[in-house]
GROMACS .gro file of C-alpha atoms in nm:
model
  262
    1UNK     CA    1  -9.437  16.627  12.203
    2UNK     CA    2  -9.595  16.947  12.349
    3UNK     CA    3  -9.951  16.959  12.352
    4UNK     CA    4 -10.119  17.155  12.132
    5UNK     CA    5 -10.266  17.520  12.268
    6UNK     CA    6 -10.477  17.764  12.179
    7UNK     CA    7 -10.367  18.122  12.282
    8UNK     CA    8 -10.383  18.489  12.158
    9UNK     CA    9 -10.594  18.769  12.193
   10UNK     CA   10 -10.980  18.788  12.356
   11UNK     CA   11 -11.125  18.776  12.055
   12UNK     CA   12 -10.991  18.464  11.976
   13UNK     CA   13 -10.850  18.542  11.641
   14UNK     CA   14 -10.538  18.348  11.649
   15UNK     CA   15 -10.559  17.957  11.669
   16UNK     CA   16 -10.223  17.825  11.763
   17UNK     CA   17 -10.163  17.464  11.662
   18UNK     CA   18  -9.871  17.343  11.877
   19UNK     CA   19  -9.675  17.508  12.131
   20UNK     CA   20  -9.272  17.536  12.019
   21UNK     CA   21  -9.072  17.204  12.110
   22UNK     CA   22  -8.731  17.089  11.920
   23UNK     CA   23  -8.670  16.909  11.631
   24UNK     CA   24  -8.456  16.654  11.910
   25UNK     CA   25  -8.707  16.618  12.112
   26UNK     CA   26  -8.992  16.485  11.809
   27UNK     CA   27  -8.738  16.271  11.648
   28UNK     CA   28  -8.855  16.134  11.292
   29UNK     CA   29  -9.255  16.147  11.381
   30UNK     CA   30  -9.409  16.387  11.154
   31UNK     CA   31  -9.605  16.651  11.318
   32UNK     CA   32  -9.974  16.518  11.458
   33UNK     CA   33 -10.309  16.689  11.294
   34UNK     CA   34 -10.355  17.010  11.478
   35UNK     CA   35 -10.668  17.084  11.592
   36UNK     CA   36 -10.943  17.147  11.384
   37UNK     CA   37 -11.000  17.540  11.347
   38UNK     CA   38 -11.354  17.710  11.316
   39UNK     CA   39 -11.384  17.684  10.896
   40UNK     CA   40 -11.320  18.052  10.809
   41UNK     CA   41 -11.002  18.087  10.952
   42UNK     CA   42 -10.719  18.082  10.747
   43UNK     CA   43 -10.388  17.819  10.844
   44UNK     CA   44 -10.047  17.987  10.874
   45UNK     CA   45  -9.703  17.790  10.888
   46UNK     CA   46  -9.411  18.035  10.963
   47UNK     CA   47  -9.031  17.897  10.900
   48UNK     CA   48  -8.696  18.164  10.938
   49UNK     CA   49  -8.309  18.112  10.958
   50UNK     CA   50  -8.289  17.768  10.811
   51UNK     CA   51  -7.958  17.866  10.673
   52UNK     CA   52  -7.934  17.635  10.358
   53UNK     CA   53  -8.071  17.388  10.588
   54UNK     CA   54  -8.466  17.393  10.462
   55UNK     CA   55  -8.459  17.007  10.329
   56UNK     CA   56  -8.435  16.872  10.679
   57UNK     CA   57  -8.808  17.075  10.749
   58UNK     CA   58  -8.954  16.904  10.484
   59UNK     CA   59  -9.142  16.648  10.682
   60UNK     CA   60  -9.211  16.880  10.992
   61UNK     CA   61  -9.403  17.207  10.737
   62UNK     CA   62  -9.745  17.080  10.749
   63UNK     CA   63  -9.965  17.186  10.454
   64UNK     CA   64 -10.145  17.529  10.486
   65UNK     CA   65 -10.307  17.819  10.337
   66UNK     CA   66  -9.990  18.045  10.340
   67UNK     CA   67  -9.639  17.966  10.406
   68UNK     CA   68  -9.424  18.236  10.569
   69UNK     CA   69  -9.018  18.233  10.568
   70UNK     CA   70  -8.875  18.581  10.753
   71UNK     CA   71  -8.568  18.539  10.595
   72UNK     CA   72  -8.203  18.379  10.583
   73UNK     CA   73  -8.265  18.085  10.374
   74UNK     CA   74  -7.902  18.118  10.279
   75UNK     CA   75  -7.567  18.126  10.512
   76UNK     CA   76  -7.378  18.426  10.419
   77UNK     CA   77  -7.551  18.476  10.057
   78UNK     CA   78  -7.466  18.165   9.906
   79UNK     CA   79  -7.634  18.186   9.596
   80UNK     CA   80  -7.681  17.789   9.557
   81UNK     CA   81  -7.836  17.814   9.910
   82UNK     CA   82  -8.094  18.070   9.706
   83UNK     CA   83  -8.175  17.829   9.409
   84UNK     CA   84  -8.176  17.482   9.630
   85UNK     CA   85  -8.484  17.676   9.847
   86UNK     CA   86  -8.653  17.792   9.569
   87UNK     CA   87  -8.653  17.444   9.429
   88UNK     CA   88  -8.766  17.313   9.777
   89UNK     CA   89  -9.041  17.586   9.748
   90UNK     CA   90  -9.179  17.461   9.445
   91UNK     CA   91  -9.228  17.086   9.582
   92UNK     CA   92  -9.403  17.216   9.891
   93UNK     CA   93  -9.763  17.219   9.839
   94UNK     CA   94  -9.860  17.556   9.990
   95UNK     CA   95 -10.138  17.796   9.804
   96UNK     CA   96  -9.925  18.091   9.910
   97UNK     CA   97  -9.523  18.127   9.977
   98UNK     CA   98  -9.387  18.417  10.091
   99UNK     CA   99  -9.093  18.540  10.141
  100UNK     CA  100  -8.840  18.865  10.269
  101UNK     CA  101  -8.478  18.866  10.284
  102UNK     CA  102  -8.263  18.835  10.589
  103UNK     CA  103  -7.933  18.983  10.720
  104UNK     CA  104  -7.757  18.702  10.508
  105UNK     CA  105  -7.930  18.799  10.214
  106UNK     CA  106  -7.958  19.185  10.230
  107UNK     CA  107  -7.604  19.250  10.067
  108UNK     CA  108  -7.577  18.961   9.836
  109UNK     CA  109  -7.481  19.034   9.443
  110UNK     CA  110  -7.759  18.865   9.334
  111UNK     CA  111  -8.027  19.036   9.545
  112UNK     CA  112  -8.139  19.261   9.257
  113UNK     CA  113  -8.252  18.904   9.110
  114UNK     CA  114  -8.450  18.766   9.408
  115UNK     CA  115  -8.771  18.735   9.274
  116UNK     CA  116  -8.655  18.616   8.973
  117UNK     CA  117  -8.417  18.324   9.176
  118UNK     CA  118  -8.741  18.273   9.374
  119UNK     CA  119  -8.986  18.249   9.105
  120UNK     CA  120  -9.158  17.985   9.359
  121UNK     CA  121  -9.258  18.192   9.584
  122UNK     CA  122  -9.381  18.566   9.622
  123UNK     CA  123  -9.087  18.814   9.785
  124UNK     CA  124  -9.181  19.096   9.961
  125UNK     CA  125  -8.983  19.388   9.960
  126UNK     CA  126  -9.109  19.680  10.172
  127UNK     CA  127  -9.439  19.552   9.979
  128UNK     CA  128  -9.785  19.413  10.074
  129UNK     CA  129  -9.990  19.170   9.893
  130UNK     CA  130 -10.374  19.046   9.955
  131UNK     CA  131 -10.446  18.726   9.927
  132UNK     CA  132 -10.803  18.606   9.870
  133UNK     CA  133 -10.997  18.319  10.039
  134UNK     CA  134 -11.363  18.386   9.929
  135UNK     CA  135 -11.566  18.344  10.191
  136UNK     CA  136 -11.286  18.278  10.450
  137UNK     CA  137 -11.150  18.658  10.382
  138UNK     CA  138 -10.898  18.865  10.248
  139UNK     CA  139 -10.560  18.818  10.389
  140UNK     CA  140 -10.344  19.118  10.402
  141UNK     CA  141  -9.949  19.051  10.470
  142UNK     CA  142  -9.615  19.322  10.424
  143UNK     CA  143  -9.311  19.238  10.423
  144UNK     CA  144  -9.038  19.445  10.453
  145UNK     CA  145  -8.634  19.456  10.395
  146UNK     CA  146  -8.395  19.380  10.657
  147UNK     CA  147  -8.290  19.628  10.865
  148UNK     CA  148  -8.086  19.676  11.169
  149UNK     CA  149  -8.267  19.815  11.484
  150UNK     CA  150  -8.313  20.202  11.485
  151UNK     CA  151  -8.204  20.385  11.766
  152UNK     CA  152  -8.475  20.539  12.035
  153UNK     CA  153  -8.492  20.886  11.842
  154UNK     CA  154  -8.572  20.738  11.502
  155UNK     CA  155  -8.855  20.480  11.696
  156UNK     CA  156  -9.036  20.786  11.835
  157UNK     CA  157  -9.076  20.905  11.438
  158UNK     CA  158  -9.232  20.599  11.389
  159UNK     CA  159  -9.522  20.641  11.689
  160UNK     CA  160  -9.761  20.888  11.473
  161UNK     CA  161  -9.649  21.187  11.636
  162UNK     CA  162  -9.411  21.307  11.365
  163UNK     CA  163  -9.487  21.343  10.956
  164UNK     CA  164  -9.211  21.075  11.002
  165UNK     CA  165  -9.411  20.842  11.059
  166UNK     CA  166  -9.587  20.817  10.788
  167UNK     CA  167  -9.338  20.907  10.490
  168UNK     CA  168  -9.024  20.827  10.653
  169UNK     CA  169  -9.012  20.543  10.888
  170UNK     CA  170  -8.860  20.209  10.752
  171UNK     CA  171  -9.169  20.067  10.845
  172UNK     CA  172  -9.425  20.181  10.709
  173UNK     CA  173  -9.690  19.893  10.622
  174UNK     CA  174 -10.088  20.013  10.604
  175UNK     CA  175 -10.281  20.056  10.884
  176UNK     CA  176 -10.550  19.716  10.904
  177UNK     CA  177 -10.285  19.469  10.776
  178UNK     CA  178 -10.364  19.126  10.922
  179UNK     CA  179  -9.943  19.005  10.904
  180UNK     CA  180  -9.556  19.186  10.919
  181UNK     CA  181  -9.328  18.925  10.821
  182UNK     CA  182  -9.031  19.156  10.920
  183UNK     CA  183  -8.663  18.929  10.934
  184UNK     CA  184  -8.554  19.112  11.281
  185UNK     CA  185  -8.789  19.129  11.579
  186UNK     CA  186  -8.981  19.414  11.767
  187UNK     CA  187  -8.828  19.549  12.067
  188UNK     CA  188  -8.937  19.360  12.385
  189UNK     CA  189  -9.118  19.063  12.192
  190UNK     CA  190  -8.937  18.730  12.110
  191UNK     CA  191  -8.587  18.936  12.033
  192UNK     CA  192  -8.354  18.811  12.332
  193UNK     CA  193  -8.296  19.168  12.429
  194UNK     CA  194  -8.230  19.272  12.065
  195UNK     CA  195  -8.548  19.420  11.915
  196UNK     CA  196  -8.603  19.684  11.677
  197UNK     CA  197  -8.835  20.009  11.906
  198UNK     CA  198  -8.933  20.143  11.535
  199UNK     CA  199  -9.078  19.825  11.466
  200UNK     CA  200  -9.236  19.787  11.801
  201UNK     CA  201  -9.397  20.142  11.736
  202UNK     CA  202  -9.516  20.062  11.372
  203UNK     CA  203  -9.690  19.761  11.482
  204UNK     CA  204  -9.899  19.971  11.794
  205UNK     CA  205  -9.977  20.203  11.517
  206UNK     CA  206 -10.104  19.990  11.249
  207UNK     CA  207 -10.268  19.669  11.476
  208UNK     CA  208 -10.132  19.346  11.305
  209UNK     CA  209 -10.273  19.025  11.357
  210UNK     CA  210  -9.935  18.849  11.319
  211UNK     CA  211  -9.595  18.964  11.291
  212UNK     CA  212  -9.362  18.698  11.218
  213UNK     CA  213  -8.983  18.716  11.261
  214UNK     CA  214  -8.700  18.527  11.292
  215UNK     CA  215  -8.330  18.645  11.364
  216UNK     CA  216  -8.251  18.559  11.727
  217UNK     CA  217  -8.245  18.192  11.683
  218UNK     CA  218  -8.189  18.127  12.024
  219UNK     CA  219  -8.505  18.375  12.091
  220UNK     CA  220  -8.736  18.142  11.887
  221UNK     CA  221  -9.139  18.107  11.983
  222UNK     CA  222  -9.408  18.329  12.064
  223UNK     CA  223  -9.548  18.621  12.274
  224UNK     CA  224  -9.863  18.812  12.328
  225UNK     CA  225  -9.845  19.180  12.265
  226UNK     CA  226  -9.925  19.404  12.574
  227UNK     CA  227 -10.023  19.791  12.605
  228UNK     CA  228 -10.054  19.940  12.283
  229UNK     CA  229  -9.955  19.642  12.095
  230UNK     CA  230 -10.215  19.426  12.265
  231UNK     CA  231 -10.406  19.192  12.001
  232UNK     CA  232 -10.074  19.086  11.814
  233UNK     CA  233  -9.890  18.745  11.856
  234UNK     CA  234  -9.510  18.795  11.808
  235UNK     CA  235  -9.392  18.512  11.619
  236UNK     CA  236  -9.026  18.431  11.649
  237UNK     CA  237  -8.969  18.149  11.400
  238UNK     CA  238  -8.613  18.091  11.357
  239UNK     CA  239  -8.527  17.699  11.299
  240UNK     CA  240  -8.154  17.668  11.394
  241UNK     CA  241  -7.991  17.705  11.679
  242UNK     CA  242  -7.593  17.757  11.754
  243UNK     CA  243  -7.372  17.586  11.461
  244UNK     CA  244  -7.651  17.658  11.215
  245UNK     CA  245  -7.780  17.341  11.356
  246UNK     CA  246  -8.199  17.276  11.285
  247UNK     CA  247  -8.343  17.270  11.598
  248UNK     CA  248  -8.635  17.416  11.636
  249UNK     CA  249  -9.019  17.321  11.445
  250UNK     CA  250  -9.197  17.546  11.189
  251UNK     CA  251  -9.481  17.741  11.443
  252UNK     CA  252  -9.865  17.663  11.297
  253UNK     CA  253 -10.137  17.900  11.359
  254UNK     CA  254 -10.488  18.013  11.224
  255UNK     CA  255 -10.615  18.348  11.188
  256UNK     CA  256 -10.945  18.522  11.097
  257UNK     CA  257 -10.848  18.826  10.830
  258UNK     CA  258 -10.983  19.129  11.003
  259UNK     CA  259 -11.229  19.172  10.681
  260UNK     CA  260 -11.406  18.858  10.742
  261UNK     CA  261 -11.429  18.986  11.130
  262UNK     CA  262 -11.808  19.028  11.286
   0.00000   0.00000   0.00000
């Protein structure tokens, strides 16, 4: 088992719990107690890509303040897929589950009736939601729709330079957000070469804490944002690997909501 680390930003506003390591490689243990967090931070587990294959996390998602899946909880839009992880939603024990739809799920029949399929949990779609700890903060997280990576051009809309980027690019969460729970990756950050630039340029311009992914399964873990995106982890949390095989562990992390900051 990989020791656990703490990592992130200066300002030490991210908390991680345990570095990535394979499902293989833990066997049957359930996952040790991470470490114990300053009290006002807020616990994070972030799943993606389990592919109809969510059961075999069930032991390995440790309880938490929110619960984060990026998307493609089905293989190729099976619609039992959808109501099998909503009924593994509602047994988990999570205060918050959310939710966005992957590349598996974008063109399904029934994705007019997502929220309604996953009454369990809370779907975003191209939507942000606060969630309130009292003391501890108010947690800001968007999520948006899948979408495949825009082109150079249609990133540069997205920098602040163009009225694009504020009525027109795909993603356009709120500045001060504390998580982006976005299905594909930004450009250059836990994508395996694959990443979207308009995403990359959305997140310089509005400063997440977090933005959690999935996608590249084979791309799966985390990064430190550099340059202008310096002060966000890059989360890649994809759980299979080739075959639609579960290989990899949920990723566990604290954060402090920017609100509750000093």
């Amino acid at each position: 088992m990989a020791a656990a680390a703490s990592a992130a930003s200066g300002s030490g506003r991210v908390l991680v719990d345990e570095s990535s390591r394979t499902v293989e490689d833990s066997g049957s243990e359930r996952a040790s107690a991470p470490p114990q967090p300053p009290s006002r931070m807020i616990s994070v587990v972030c799943v993606s890509d389990t592919h109809g294959r969510h059961a075999e996390l069930t032991d390995k998602v440790r309880d938490s303040d929110i619960l984060i899946h990026a998307g493609d909880f089905t293989r190729f839009a099976n619609k039992k897929h959808a109501t099998a992880f909503n009924e593994w939603l509602g047994h988990l024990p999570h205060r918050h589950k959310l939710v966005v739809l992957g590349n598996h799920e974008q063109n399904a029949d029934w994705v007019g009736d997502a929220r309604a399929i996953l009454f369990n949990g809370t779907v975003l779609l191209d939507d942000s939601v606060s969630l309130d700890f009292g003391d501890r903060g108010v947690v800001c997280v968007h999520g948006t729709r899948f979408a495949w990576p825009e082109s150079p051009d249609e990133a540069e809309a997205a920098t602040g330079s163009s009225p694009r980027s504020r009525s027109g690019s795909r993603y356009n969460f709120p500045d001060g957000v504390d998580v982006v729970v976005a299905h594909g990756p930004a450009k250059g950050y836990v994508d395996g070469g694959a990443g979207c630039p308009s995403l990359l340029a959305a997140v310089k311009r509005a400063g997440p804490t977090l933005v959690v992914s999935g996608h590249i399964h084979a791309a799966h873990g985390m990064d430190e944002g550099t340059g202008g995106a310096a002060g966000t982890t890059f989360i890649n949390a994809a759980n299979v690997k080739k075959g639609y095989s579960i290989g990899w562990e949920p990723i566990c992390m604290h954060i402090v909501p920017k609100a509750a900051r000093p």
